[in-house]
Short mmCIF file of C-alpha atoms and ligand atoms in Angstrom, two decimals:
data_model
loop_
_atom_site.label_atom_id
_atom_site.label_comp_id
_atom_site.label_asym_id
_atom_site.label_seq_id
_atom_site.Cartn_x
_atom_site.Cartn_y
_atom_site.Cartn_z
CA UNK E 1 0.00 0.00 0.00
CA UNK E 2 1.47 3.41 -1.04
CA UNK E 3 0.20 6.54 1.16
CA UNK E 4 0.90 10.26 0.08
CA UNK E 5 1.16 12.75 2.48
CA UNK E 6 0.37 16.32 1.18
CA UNK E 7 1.09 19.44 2.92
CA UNK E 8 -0.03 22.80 2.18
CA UNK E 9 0.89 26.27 2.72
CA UNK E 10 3.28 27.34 5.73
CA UNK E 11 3.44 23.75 6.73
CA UNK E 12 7.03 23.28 5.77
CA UNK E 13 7.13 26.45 8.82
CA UNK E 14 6.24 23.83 11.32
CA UNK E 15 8.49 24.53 14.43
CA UNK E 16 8.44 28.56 13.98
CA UNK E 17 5.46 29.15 13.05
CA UNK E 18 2.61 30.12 16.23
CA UNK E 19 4.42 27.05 18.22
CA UNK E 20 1.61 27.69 21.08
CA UNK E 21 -1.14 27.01 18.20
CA UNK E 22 1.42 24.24 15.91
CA UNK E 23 4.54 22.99 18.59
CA UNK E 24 7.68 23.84 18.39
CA UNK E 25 8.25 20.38 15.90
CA UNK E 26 9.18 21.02 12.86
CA UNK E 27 7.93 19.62 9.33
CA UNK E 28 11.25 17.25 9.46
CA UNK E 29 10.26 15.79 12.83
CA UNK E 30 6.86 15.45 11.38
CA UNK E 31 8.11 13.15 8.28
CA UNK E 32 10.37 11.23 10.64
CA UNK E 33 7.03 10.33 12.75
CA UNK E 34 5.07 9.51 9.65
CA UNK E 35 7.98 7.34 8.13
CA UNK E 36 8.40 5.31 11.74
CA UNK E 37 4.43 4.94 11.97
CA UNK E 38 4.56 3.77 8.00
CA UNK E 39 7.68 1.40 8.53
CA UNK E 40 5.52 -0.47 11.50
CA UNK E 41 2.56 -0.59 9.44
CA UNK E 42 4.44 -2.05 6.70
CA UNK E 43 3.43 0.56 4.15
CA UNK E 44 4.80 2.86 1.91
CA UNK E 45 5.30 6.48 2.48
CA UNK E 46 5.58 9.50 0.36
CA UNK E 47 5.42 13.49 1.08
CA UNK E 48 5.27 15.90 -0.74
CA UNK E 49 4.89 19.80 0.59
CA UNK E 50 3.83 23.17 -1.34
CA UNK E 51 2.66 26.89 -0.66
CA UNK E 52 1.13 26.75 -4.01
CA UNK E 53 -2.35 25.80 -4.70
CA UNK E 54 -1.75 24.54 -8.29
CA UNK E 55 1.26 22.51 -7.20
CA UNK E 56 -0.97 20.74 -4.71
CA UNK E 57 -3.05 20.00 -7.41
CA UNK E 58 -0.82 18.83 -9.76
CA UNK E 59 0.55 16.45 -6.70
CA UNK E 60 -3.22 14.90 -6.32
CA UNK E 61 -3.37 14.79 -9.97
CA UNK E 62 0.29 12.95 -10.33
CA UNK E 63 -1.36 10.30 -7.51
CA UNK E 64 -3.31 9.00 -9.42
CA UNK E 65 -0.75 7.94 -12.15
CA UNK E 66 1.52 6.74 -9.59
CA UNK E 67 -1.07 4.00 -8.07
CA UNK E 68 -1.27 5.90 -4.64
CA UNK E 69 -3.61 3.83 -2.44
CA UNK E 70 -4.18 6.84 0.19
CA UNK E 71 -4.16 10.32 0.46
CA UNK E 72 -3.48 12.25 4.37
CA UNK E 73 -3.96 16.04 3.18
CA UNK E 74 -3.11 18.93 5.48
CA UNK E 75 -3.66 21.67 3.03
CA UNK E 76 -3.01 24.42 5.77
CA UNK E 77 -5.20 28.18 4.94
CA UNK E 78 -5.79 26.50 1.15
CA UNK E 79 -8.45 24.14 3.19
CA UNK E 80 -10.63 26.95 3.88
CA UNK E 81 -10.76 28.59 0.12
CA UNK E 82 -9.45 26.26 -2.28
CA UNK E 83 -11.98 24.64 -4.56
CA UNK E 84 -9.53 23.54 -6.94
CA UNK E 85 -7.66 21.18 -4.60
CA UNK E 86 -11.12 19.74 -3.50
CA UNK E 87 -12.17 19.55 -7.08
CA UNK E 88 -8.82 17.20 -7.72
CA UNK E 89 -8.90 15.28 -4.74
CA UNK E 90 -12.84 14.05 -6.53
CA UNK E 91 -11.63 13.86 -9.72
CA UNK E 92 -8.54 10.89 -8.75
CA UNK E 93 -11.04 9.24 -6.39
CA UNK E 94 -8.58 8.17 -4.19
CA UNK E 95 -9.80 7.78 -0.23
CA UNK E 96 -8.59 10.83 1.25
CA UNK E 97 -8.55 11.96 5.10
CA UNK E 98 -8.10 15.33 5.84
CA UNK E 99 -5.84 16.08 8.84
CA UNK E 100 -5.67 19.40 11.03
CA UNK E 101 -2.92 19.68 13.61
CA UNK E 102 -5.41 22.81 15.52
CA UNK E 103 -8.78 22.11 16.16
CA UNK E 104 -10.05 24.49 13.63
CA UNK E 105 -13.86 24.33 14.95
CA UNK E 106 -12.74 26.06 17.71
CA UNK E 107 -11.00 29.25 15.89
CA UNK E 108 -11.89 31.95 13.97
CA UNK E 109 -14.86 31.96 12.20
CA UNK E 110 -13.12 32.24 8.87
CA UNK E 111 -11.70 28.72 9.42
CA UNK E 112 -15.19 27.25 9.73
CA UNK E 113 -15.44 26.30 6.09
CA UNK E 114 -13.59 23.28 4.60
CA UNK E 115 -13.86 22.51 1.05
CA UNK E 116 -11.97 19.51 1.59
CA UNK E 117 -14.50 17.74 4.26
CA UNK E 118 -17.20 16.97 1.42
CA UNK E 119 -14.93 15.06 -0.54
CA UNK E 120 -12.27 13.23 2.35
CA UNK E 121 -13.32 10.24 3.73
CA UNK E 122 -12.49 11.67 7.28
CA UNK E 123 -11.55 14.76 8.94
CA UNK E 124 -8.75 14.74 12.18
CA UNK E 125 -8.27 17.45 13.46
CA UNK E 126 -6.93 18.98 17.03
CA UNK E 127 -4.98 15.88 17.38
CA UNK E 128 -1.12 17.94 16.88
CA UNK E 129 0.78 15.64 14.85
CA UNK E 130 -0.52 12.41 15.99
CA UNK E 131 -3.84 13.08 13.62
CA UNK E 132 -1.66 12.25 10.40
CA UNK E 133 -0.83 8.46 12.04
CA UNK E 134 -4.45 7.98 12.99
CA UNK E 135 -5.28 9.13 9.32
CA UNK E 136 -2.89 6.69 7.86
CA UNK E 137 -4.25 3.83 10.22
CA UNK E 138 -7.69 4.97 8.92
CA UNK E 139 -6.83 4.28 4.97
CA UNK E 140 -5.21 1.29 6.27
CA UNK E 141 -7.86 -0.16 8.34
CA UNK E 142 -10.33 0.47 5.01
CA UNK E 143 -8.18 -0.17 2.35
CA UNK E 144 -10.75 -1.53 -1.39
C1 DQA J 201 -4.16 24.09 9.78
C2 DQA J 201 -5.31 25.03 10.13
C3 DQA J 201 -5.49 26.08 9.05
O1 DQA J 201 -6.57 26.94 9.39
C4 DQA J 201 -4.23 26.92 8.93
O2 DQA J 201 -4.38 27.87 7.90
C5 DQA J 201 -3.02 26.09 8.73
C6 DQA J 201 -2.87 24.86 9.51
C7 DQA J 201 -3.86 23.08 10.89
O3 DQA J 201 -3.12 22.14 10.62
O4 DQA J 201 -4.34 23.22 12.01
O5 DQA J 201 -2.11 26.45 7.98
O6 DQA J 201 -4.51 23.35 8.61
#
């Protein structure tokens, strides 16, 4: 099984970035968790990170060329206006869970909508970085 792991915008800032709201781990302590949690799982890992809308989409697109199994998408502010990146993760029909590392329900009121949640099989969020295992054990667990 071959998992992608997409980050958005400011993610790769993990570490400086509002560590009270994020940690003070960074994006390369992130993908060292990930690859231990896919290495015990006996899957395969990939990640790929972007502060550009279209290159997230182009990553989703490329997905579904390479045979990915499972999508974990944290596509940081793009979440709440991006209908491009939501339109993509439909079109490749790949099961997708959408991970927050903030609970997002309980901040501002511009963070309320998700255009990802329609189309991902499951939203984590408030979990820190822990939510991207649990979203890799979901795809796992409910693998076609
Ligand atoms: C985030 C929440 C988003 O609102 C924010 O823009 C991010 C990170 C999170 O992981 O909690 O960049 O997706």
């Amino acid at each position: 099984m071959k998992i992608l792991v997409i980050n958005g915008a400011n993610l790769n800032m993990l570490g400086i970035r509002e560590p009270g709201i994020y940690g003070s781990d960074t994006y390369e302590d992130l993908k060292k968790l990930i690859s231990k949690h896919a290495e015990e799982k006996k899957v395969d890992v990939e990640f790929y990170q972007s502060n550009h809308e279209g290159d997230l989409v182009d990553a989703i697109q490329k997905a579904y060329f390479d045979k990915i199994d499972g999508i974990v998408i944290n596509p940081g502010a793009y979440t709440h206006t991006s209908l491009a990146i939501a339109d993509a993760v439909k079109a490749v029909k790949i099961p997708t869970v959408e991970v927050h590392i903030s609970d997002v329900t309980t901040r501002e009121a511009y963070r309320q909508i998700s255009y990802i949640r329609e189309v991902a099989a499951k939203t984590i969020m408030g979990k820190g970085f822990q939510g991207y295992l649990e979203a890799m054990d979901f795809l796992i667990e409910n693998r076609g």
